Tab-separated table of C-alpha atoms and ligand atoms in Angstrom:
chain	number	residue	atom	x	y	z
A	1	MET	CA	-27.619	5.051	-21.695
A	2	ASP	CA	-28.102	2.519	-19.980
A	3	ILE	CA	-26.519	1.026	-16.606
A	4	VAL	CA	-24.939	-1.582	-16.216
A	5	VAL	CA	-24.015	-3.701	-13.672
A	6	SER	CA	-22.676	-7.492	-12.606
A	7	GLY	CA	-19.776	-8.881	-10.169
A	8	ILE	CA	-17.403	-11.452	-9.617
A	9	ARG	CA	-16.791	-13.252	-6.932
A	10	SER	CA	-13.371	-13.558	-5.596
A	11	THR	CA	-12.787	-17.083	-5.314
A	12	GLY	CA	-9.532	-17.793	-7.309
A	13	ASN	CA	-8.365	-17.151	-10.891
A	14	LEU	CA	-10.531	-16.463	-14.112
A	15	HIS	CA	-11.367	-19.116	-15.871
A	16	LEU	CA	-12.271	-19.234	-19.619
A	17	GLY	CA	-16.136	-20.273	-19.042
A	18	ASN	CA	-15.774	-16.595	-16.644
A	19	TYR	CA	-14.379	-14.720	-19.501
A	20	PHE	CA	-16.596	-15.970	-22.726
A	21	GLY	CA	-19.755	-15.539	-20.592
A	22	ALA	CA	-18.894	-12.964	-18.226
A	23	ILE	CA	-16.313	-11.051	-18.917
A	24	ARG	CA	-16.042	-9.912	-22.416
A	25	ASN	CA	-19.577	-8.797	-21.831
A	26	PHE	CA	-18.252	-6.451	-19.456
A	27	VAL	CA	-15.598	-5.368	-21.997
A	28	LYS	CA	-17.812	-4.647	-24.874
A	29	MET	CA	-20.183	-2.917	-22.922
A	30	GLN	CA	-18.065	-0.606	-20.991
A	31	GLU	CA	-18.330	0.818	-24.624
A	32	GLU	CA	-21.904	2.471	-24.578
A	33	ASN	CA	-23.333	2.270	-20.963
A	34	HIS	CA	-22.989	3.541	-17.832
A	35	CYS	CA	-21.418	0.514	-15.957
A	36	TYR	CA	-20.501	-0.886	-12.403
A	37	PHE	CA	-18.241	-4.009	-12.824
A	38	PHE	CA	-17.512	-4.629	-9.160
A	39	ILE	CA	-15.466	-7.628	-6.907
A	40	ALA	CA	-17.774	-9.573	-4.718
A	41	ASP	CA	-15.311	-10.366	-1.470
A	42	TYR	CA	-18.671	-10.258	0.717
A	43	HIS	CA	-20.473	-13.133	-1.397
A	44	SER	CA	-17.292	-14.994	-1.535
A	45	LEU	CA	-17.446	-15.820	2.707
A	46	THR	CA	-20.313	-17.324	1.866
A	47	THR	CA	-18.392	-20.379	0.652
A	48	HIS	CA	-15.046	-19.126	1.868
A	49	PRO	CA	-15.294	-18.439	5.522
A	50	THR	CA	-11.752	-18.114	7.025
A	51	PRO	CA	-10.426	-16.429	4.085
A	52	ALA	CA	-6.266	-16.604	4.576
A	53	ASN	CA	-6.054	-15.376	1.068
A	54	LEU	CA	-9.066	-13.217	0.671
A	55	HIS	CA	-6.569	-9.975	-0.059
A	56	GLN	CA	-4.835	-12.409	-2.494
A	57	SER	CA	-7.569	-13.525	-4.320
A	58	VAL	CA	-9.061	-9.922	-4.742
A	59	LYS	CA	-6.128	-8.570	-6.669
A	60	THR	CA	-5.772	-11.172	-8.372
A	61	VAL	CA	-9.199	-10.788	-10.245
A	62	LEU	CA	-8.774	-6.881	-10.146
A	63	VAL	CA	-5.729	-8.136	-12.423
A	64	GLU	CA	-7.555	-10.401	-14.426
A	65	PHE	CA	-10.369	-7.971	-15.203
A	66	LEU	CA	-7.555	-4.667	-16.033
A	67	ALA	CA	-6.358	-7.740	-18.293
A	68	CYS	CA	-9.077	-8.875	-20.233
A	69	GLY	CA	-9.152	-5.335	-21.195
A	70	LEU	CA	-12.165	-3.457	-18.456
A	71	ASP	CA	-10.985	0.138	-18.793
A	72	PRO	CA	-11.184	1.870	-15.398
A	73	GLU	CA	-11.787	4.650	-17.431
A	74	LYS	CA	-14.918	3.657	-19.095
A	75	ALA	CA	-16.324	2.039	-16.102
A	76	THR	CA	-16.458	1.930	-12.766
A	77	LEU	CA	-14.465	-1.094	-11.111
A	78	TYR	CA	-14.332	-1.247	-7.346
A	79	ILE	CA	-14.169	-3.902	-5.040
A	80	GLN	CA	-18.007	-4.526	-3.031
A	81	SER	CA	-16.494	-4.444	0.371
A	82	ASP	CA	-14.936	-0.827	-0.334
A	83	VAL	CA	-19.000	-0.202	-0.253
A	84	PRO	CA	-20.518	-0.394	2.990
A	85	GLU	CA	-23.963	1.153	1.655
A	86	VAL	CA	-24.786	-1.875	-0.022
A	87	ALA	CA	-24.860	-3.800	3.373
A	88	GLU	CA	-27.265	-1.613	4.585
A	89	LEU	CA	-29.450	-1.501	1.615
A	90	TYR	CA	-29.032	-5.532	1.907
A	91	LEU	CA	-30.057	-5.567	5.545
A	92	LEU	CA	-33.431	-3.003	4.068
A	93	LEU	CA	-34.244	-5.767	1.309
A	94	ASN	CA	-33.763	-8.558	3.834
A	95	MET	CA	-37.008	-7.167	5.522
A	96	ASN	CA	-39.118	-7.983	3.340
A	97	ALA	CA	-37.343	-11.174	1.894
A	98	TYR	CA	-39.038	-14.179	2.957
A	99	LEU	CA	-37.941	-17.500	4.117
A	100	GLY	CA	-39.593	-19.878	1.692
A	101	GLU	CA	-38.808	-17.961	-1.645
A	102	LEU	CA	-35.003	-17.933	-0.744
A	103	GLU	CA	-35.235	-21.575	0.147
A	104	ARG	CA	-36.565	-22.751	-3.088
A	105	CYS	CA	-33.291	-21.005	-4.807
A	106	THR	CA	-31.784	-23.969	-6.878
A	107	SER	CA	-28.256	-22.108	-5.851
A	108	PHE	CA	-28.974	-22.699	-1.884
A	109	LYS	CA	-30.508	-26.814	-2.589
A	110	GLU	CA	-26.858	-27.332	-4.312
A	111	LYS	CA	-24.794	-25.476	-1.148
A	112	ILE	CA	-26.648	-27.088	1.399
A	113	ARG	CA	-25.456	-30.435	-0.737
A	114	THR	CA	-22.238	-29.122	-1.486
A	115	GLN	CA	-21.135	-27.641	2.242
A	116	PRO	CA	-23.682	-29.384	4.453
A	117	ASN	CA	-21.399	-27.750	7.649
A	118	ASN	CA	-21.346	-24.622	6.874
A	119	VAL	CA	-25.182	-24.137	5.532
A	120	ASN	CA	-24.680	-20.358	6.975
A	121	ALA	CA	-27.655	-17.724	7.079
A	122	ALA	CA	-25.808	-15.575	4.316
A	123	LEU	CA	-25.986	-17.993	1.757
A	124	LEU	CA	-29.819	-18.218	2.431
A	125	THR	CA	-29.996	-14.920	1.884
A	126	TYR	CA	-27.279	-14.504	-1.042
A	127	PRO	CA	-29.722	-13.833	-3.584
A	128	THR	CA	-30.907	-10.066	-1.135
A	129	LEU	CA	-27.167	-9.002	-1.344
A	130	MET	CA	-27.089	-9.290	-5.478
A	131	ALA	CA	-30.030	-8.166	-5.469
A	132	ALA	CA	-28.497	-5.110	-3.320
A	133	ASP	CA	-25.551	-5.211	-5.632
A	134	ILE	CA	-27.640	-4.702	-8.710
A	135	ILE	CA	-30.553	-2.129	-7.121
A	136	ILE	CA	-27.566	0.127	-5.045
A	137	HIS	CA	-26.827	1.711	-8.729
A	138	LYS	CA	-30.529	1.212	-10.065
A	139	ALA	CA	-29.056	-1.327	-12.842
A	140	HIS	CA	-31.224	-2.059	-16.207
A	141	LYS	CA	-28.996	-4.507	-17.146
A	142	VAL	CA	-26.464	-7.470	-15.591
A	143	PRO	CA	-24.194	-9.646	-17.844
A	144	VAL	CA	-24.081	-12.684	-16.688
A	145	GLY	CA	-24.099	-16.295	-17.430
A	146	LYS	CA	-27.454	-18.586	-17.549
A	147	ASP	CA	-26.626	-19.916	-14.171
A	148	GLN	CA	-27.399	-16.485	-13.026
A	149	GLU	CA	-31.068	-16.401	-14.255
A	150	GLN	CA	-32.323	-17.163	-10.907
A	151	HIS	CA	-30.954	-14.792	-8.882
A	152	LEU	CA	-31.985	-12.253	-11.215
A	153	GLU	CA	-35.183	-13.171	-11.571
A	154	MET	CA	-35.431	-12.614	-7.541
A	155	THR	CA	-33.610	-9.395	-8.036
A	156	ARG	CA	-36.563	-7.942	-10.236
A	157	THR	CA	-39.191	-9.576	-7.417
A	158	PHE	CA	-37.116	-7.511	-4.366
A	159	ALA	CA	-36.827	-4.201	-6.830
A	160	SER	CA	-40.954	-4.473	-7.276
A	161	ARG	CA	-41.536	-5.562	-4.091
A	162	PHE	CA	-39.737	-2.542	-2.990
A	163	ASN	CA	-41.672	-0.428	-5.194
A	164	ARG	CA	-45.490	-1.441	-4.533
A	165	MET	CA	-45.062	-1.589	-0.370
A	166	TYR	CA	-43.878	2.255	-0.503
A	167	GLY	CA	-45.828	3.152	-3.269
A	168	VAL	CA	-42.737	4.192	-5.890
A	169	ASP	CA	-41.511	4.062	-8.872
A	170	TYR	CA	-38.254	3.938	-7.358
A	171	PHE	CA	-36.228	0.608	-8.665
A	172	PRO	CA	-36.188	-0.413	-11.872
A	173	GLU	CA	-36.926	-4.144	-12.147
A	174	PRO	CA	-33.115	-5.373	-14.247
A	175	VAL	CA	-32.469	-8.252	-16.975
A	176	ALA	CA	-29.735	-10.971	-17.093
A	177	TYR	CA	-28.349	-9.809	-19.940
A	178	ASN	CA	-25.660	-11.380	-22.671
A	179	PHE	CA	-23.676	-9.060	-25.429
A	180	GLY	CA	-25.196	-10.497	-29.008
A	181	GLN	CA	-28.066	-12.171	-27.375
A	182	GLU	CA	-26.190	-16.166	-27.307
A	183	LEU	CA	-25.840	-17.183	-24.249
A	184	VAL	CA	-22.129	-18.558	-23.914
A	185	LYS	CA	-21.829	-21.953	-22.178
A	186	ILE	CA	-18.090	-23.011	-21.921
A	187	PRO	CA	-17.662	-26.498	-21.540
A	188	GLY	CA	-15.625	-28.501	-19.473
A	189	LEU	CA	-12.835	-30.632	-20.010
A	190	ASP	CA	-13.937	-33.190	-17.766
A	191	GLY	CA	-16.901	-34.262	-20.109
A	192	GLY	CA	-19.337	-31.934	-18.415
A	193	GLN	CA	-21.752	-29.288	-19.556
A	194	LYS	CA	-20.231	-26.125	-17.818
A	195	MET	CA	-16.587	-25.401	-17.430
A	196	SER	CA	-16.810	-24.407	-13.379
A	197	LYS	CA	-13.809	-24.084	-10.787
A	198	SER	CA	-16.228	-25.304	-8.128
A	199	ASP	CA	-17.249	-28.196	-9.876
A	200	ASN	CA	-13.675	-29.810	-11.037
A	201	GLU	CA	-10.770	-27.604	-11.083
A	202	ASN	CA	-9.438	-29.833	-13.908
A	203	SER	CA	-12.305	-28.979	-15.749
A	204	ALA	CA	-11.189	-25.483	-16.730
A	205	ILE	CA	-8.229	-23.966	-17.794
A	206	PHE	CA	-7.377	-20.552	-16.364
A	207	LEU	CA	-6.141	-17.293	-18.579
A	208	ALA	CA	-3.532	-17.023	-16.078
A	209	ASP	CA	-2.414	-21.611	-16.659
A	210	SER	CA	1.220	-21.348	-18.447
A	211	PRO	CA	1.276	-23.111	-21.556
A	212	GLU	CA	2.567	-26.431	-19.630
A	213	ALA	CA	-0.515	-26.497	-17.374
A	214	ILE	CA	-2.896	-26.045	-20.160
A	215	ARG	CA	-1.009	-28.511	-22.190
A	216	LYS	CA	-1.291	-31.652	-19.376
A	217	LYS	CA	-4.958	-29.907	-18.616
A	218	VAL	CA	-5.884	-30.439	-22.368
A	219	MET	CA	-4.240	-34.185	-22.865
A	220	LYS	CA	-5.901	-34.957	-19.639
A	221	ALA	CA	-9.389	-34.362	-20.957
A	222	VAL	CA	-12.024	-37.084	-21.803
A	223	THR	CA	-12.373	-38.922	-24.499
A	224	ASP	CA	-13.652	-42.383	-25.651
A	225	ALA	CA	-12.353	-45.214	-28.095
A	226	GLY	CA	-13.169	-43.242	-30.865
A	227	PRO	CA	-16.367	-43.831	-33.789
A	228	THR	CA	-16.832	-47.185	-35.106
A	229	GLU	CA	-18.690	-45.782	-37.833
A	230	PRO	CA	-18.425	-43.060	-40.320
A	231	ASN	CA	-21.156	-39.510	-39.528
A	232	GLN	CA	-22.164	-40.873	-36.284
A	233	PRO	CA	-23.248	-37.620	-33.775
A	234	LYS	CA	-20.495	-37.489	-30.917
A	235	PRO	CA	-21.036	-37.746	-27.895
A	236	GLN	CA	-20.716	-35.134	-24.648
A	237	ALA	CA	-17.531	-35.040	-23.608
A	238	ILE	CA	-15.910	-35.485	-27.547
A	239	GLU	CA	-18.858	-32.861	-28.495
A	240	ASN	CA	-16.958	-30.588	-25.640
A	241	ILE	CA	-13.034	-30.434	-27.567
A	242	PHE	CA	-15.008	-30.871	-31.324
A	243	GLN	CA	-16.795	-26.897	-29.290
A	244	LEU	CA	-13.571	-25.832	-27.748
A	245	LEU	CA	-11.776	-26.277	-30.817
A	246	GLN	CA	-14.458	-24.505	-32.425
A	247	ILE	CA	-13.815	-21.385	-29.975
A	248	PHE	CA	-10.589	-21.362	-30.633
A	249	SER	CA	-8.311	-22.610	-33.667
A	250	SER	CA	-8.905	-21.689	-37.341
A	251	SER	CA	-12.130	-23.008	-39.303
A	252	ASP	CA	-9.453	-25.204	-41.243
A	253	THR	CA	-9.134	-26.919	-38.332
A	254	TYR	CA	-12.257	-27.392	-37.271
A	255	THR	CA	-12.909	-28.838	-40.404
A	256	HIS	CA	-9.190	-31.015	-40.526
A	257	PHE	CA	-10.560	-32.498	-37.677
A	258	ASN	CA	-14.144	-32.633	-37.848
A	259	GLU	CA	-13.553	-34.496	-41.015
A	260	LEU	CA	-11.210	-37.218	-39.124
A	261	TYR	CA	-14.025	-37.590	-36.746
A	262	ASN	CA	-16.352	-38.616	-39.585
A	263	ARG	CA	-14.147	-41.212	-41.258
A	264	CYS	CA	-13.202	-42.194	-38.474
A	265	GLU	CA	-9.760	-41.756	-38.194
A	266	ILE	CA	-9.682	-39.129	-35.666
A	267	ARG	CA	-6.752	-39.639	-33.506
A	268	TYR	CA	-7.386	-37.435	-30.246
A	269	GLY	CA	-3.689	-37.072	-29.281
A	270	ASP	CA	-2.741	-35.086	-32.298
A	271	LEU	CA	-6.485	-33.043	-31.977
A	272	LYS	CA	-5.435	-32.040	-28.328
A	273	LYS	CA	-1.963	-31.217	-28.904
A	274	GLN	CA	-3.548	-28.724	-31.602
A	275	LEU	CA	-6.132	-27.368	-29.334
A	276	ALA	CA	-3.494	-27.339	-26.040
A	277	GLU	CA	-1.613	-24.962	-28.808
A	278	ASP	CA	-4.008	-22.856	-29.752
A	279	ILE	CA	-5.670	-22.160	-26.781
A	280	THR	CA	-2.468	-21.034	-25.067
A	281	THR	CA	-1.461	-18.294	-28.353
A	282	TYR	CA	-5.315	-17.264	-27.101
A	283	THR	CA	-4.315	-16.736	-23.633
A	284	ARG	CA	-0.779	-15.996	-24.146
A	285	PRO	CA	-1.546	-11.655	-24.342
A	286	PHE	CA	-3.905	-11.939	-21.180
A	287	ARG	CA	-0.739	-13.979	-18.859
A	288	GLU	CA	1.852	-11.436	-20.265
A	289	ARG	CA	-0.652	-8.425	-19.235
A	290	MET	CA	-1.256	-10.062	-15.946
A	291	GLU	CA	2.687	-10.175	-15.286
A	292	ASP	CA	2.491	-6.823	-15.471
A	293	LEU	CA	-0.083	-6.046	-13.851
A	294	GLU	CA	0.471	-7.942	-10.787
A	295	ARG	CA	3.345	-5.811	-10.022
A	296	ASP	CA	2.123	-2.509	-10.048
A	297	ASP	CA	0.467	-2.271	-6.768
A	298	VAL	CA	0.819	1.370	-7.222
A	299	PHE	CA	-1.880	1.630	-10.438
A	300	LEU	CA	-4.034	-1.020	-8.832
A	301	GLY	CA	-4.124	0.824	-6.207
A	302	ARG	CA	-4.671	3.791	-7.479
A	303	VAL	CA	-7.853	1.890	-9.794
A	304	ALA	CA	-9.404	0.243	-6.676
A	305	LYS	CA	-9.575	3.588	-4.838
A	306	ILE	CA	-10.865	5.523	-7.614
A	307	GLY	CA	-13.844	2.851	-8.442
A	308	ALA	CA	-14.489	3.083	-4.857
A	309	GLU	CA	-14.994	7.045	-4.792
A	310	LYS	CA	-17.261	6.659	-7.873
A	311	ALA	CA	-19.811	3.511	-6.639
A	312	ARG	CA	-19.887	5.196	-3.093
A	313	GLU	CA	-21.064	8.038	-4.650
A	314	SER	CA	-24.227	6.545	-6.513
A	315	ALA	CA	-24.378	4.259	-3.400
A	316	ALA	CA	-25.142	6.389	-1.280
A	317	LYS	CA	-27.446	8.771	-3.332
A	318	THR	CA	-29.174	5.869	-3.594
A	319	ILE	CA	-29.285	5.020	0.270
A	320	ARG	CA	-30.141	8.703	1.176
A	321	GLU	CA	-33.176	9.211	-1.064
A	322	VAL	CA	-33.836	4.633	-0.066
A	323	ARG	CA	-33.834	5.947	3.920
A	324	GLU	CA	-36.222	9.005	2.515
A	325	ILE	CA	-38.692	6.747	1.395
A	326	ILE	CA	-39.107	4.037	4.018
A	327	GLY	CA	-39.361	7.101	5.938
A	328	PHE	CA	-36.481	7.596	8.365
A	329	ARG	CA	-35.622	10.884	9.342
A	330	SER	CA	-33.356	12.543	11.463
A	331	MET	CA	-34.743	14.423	14.862
B	401	ADP	P1	-17.264	-21.613	-11.146
B	401	ADP	O1	-18.340	-22.108	-11.565
B	401	ADP	O2	-16.111	-21.777	-12.060
B	401	ADP	O3	-17.501	-20.858	-9.823
B	401	ADP	P2	-19.075	-18.312	-10.905
B	401	ADP	O4	-19.955	-18.996	-10.530
B	401	ADP	O5	-17.882	-17.441	-10.211
B	401	ADP	O6	-17.992	-19.534	-11.796
B	401	ADP	O7	-19.051	-17.511	-12.671
B	401	ADP	C1	-18.732	-16.336	-12.586
B	401	ADP	C2	-19.450	-15.785	-14.213
B	401	ADP	O8	-18.645	-16.537	-14.704
B	401	ADP	C3	-20.706	-15.710	-13.746
B	401	ADP	O9	-21.409	-14.760	-14.603
B	401	ADP	C4	-21.205	-16.887	-14.749
B	401	ADP	O10	-22.567	-16.900	-15.068
B	401	ADP	C5	-19.924	-17.329	-15.614
B	401	ADP	N1	-19.738	-18.633	-16.152
B	401	ADP	C6	-18.913	-19.468	-15.174
B	401	ADP	N2	-18.785	-20.693	-16.214
B	401	ADP	C7	-19.167	-19.892	-16.799
B	401	ADP	C8	-19.266	-21.061	-18.150
B	401	ADP	N3	-18.834	-22.358	-18.546
B	401	ADP	N4	-19.832	-20.549	-19.457
B	401	ADP	C9	-20.230	-19.891	-20.024
B	401	ADP	N5	-20.201	-18.879	-17.814
B	401	ADP	C10	-19.653	-19.148	-17.356
B	402	LIG	N1	-23.424	-14.261	-8.102
B	402	LIG	C1	-22.866	-13.931	-8.893
B	402	LIG	C2	-22.389	-15.468	-8.900
B	402	LIG	O1	-22.056	-16.496	-8.521
B	402	LIG	C3	-21.585	-13.057	-8.521
B	402	LIG	C4	-22.492	-11.334	-8.138
B	402	LIG	C5	-22.788	-11.243	-7.384
B	402	LIG	C6	-23.389	-11.104	-9.094
B	402	LIG	N2	-23.085	-10.365	-6.856
B	402	LIG	C7	-23.545	-9.370	-8.345
B	402	LIG	C8	-23.625	-10.417	-10.544
B	402	LIG	C9	-24.313	-8.699	-8.812
B	402	LIG	C10	-24.125	-9.960	-11.100
B	402	LIG	C11	-24.654	-9.115	-10.323
B	402	LIG	O2	-21.433	-15.561	-10.580
């Protein structure tokens, strides 16, 4: 049985991109693997240093994990900071992580650009913390979206370097994994390639959005003046809307609007109204479950506690063995 590990930073609500790119895979994978899914609250401090609502953000993601169908009986669901062994492995991996390779990381370069006033050491070593998250459970597979591939590549580097340096065959080299092969990328409403909350809040529809919020965002989605000749290829922003239609609406609806487009008779207002309605129908059950879970602090507390215990058991075993391999001995 494969060991699967993945995490989501606790920086706000989950959007449709997170769901289709990551969480939906978690839900499928928990059936047949040994899964560890966690909320990366240490990682969230790299970009949200004064976390006024750290606790609430963690609770939100836990509620949303559960509402999406993650099952604490099938998978180990935990909060990263409940497992301090991760921090020790992070420290040990940092001893053999080099400035050059960390500086070359795309996400680091991106952060230098987006938050020039807070280029902290943990941003630089984000990949070693992520590697620690993964290899602490000796994972084989890591379900994540395409944007995380480079971090996984670095995880393999750190794992194999550890094995080589200490002459052991201890850590497996984990691979990025997408259930059913196809890497899914949910496009943004702003005409951008990727729905993302970090880039532009309004490009994203959150699982928690009310029908009213969904309608407003979809109606504001970027479009153009419409095609002037029949059967033309669609510009990116229009392609995005059609991709969303393909995911959330019936195939009849998709065909209907696609034909209108090809005949230059498309009215984006009608298309958007339909799309908003279909997304609302899709997300309604998630939202309802979230409302119930949000009120059940006793249950949430129990889930987090059981998850922490199971995750710590696995993590502590790894730390014991790693200390042994490196050569720490008690006097
Ligand atoms: P954001 O870009 O909104 O800040 P995160 O970086 O927190 O999202 O991503 C969390 C997870 O969701 C990652 O595994 C990432 O690959 C996946 N993900 C995020 N946006 C998308 C998207 N638009 N399509 C597919 N997967 C996505
Ligand atoms: N870097 C991931 C993201 O931004 C979150 C994350 C942290 C993660 N640790 C992880 C993902 C370990 C998979 C495995 O989405």
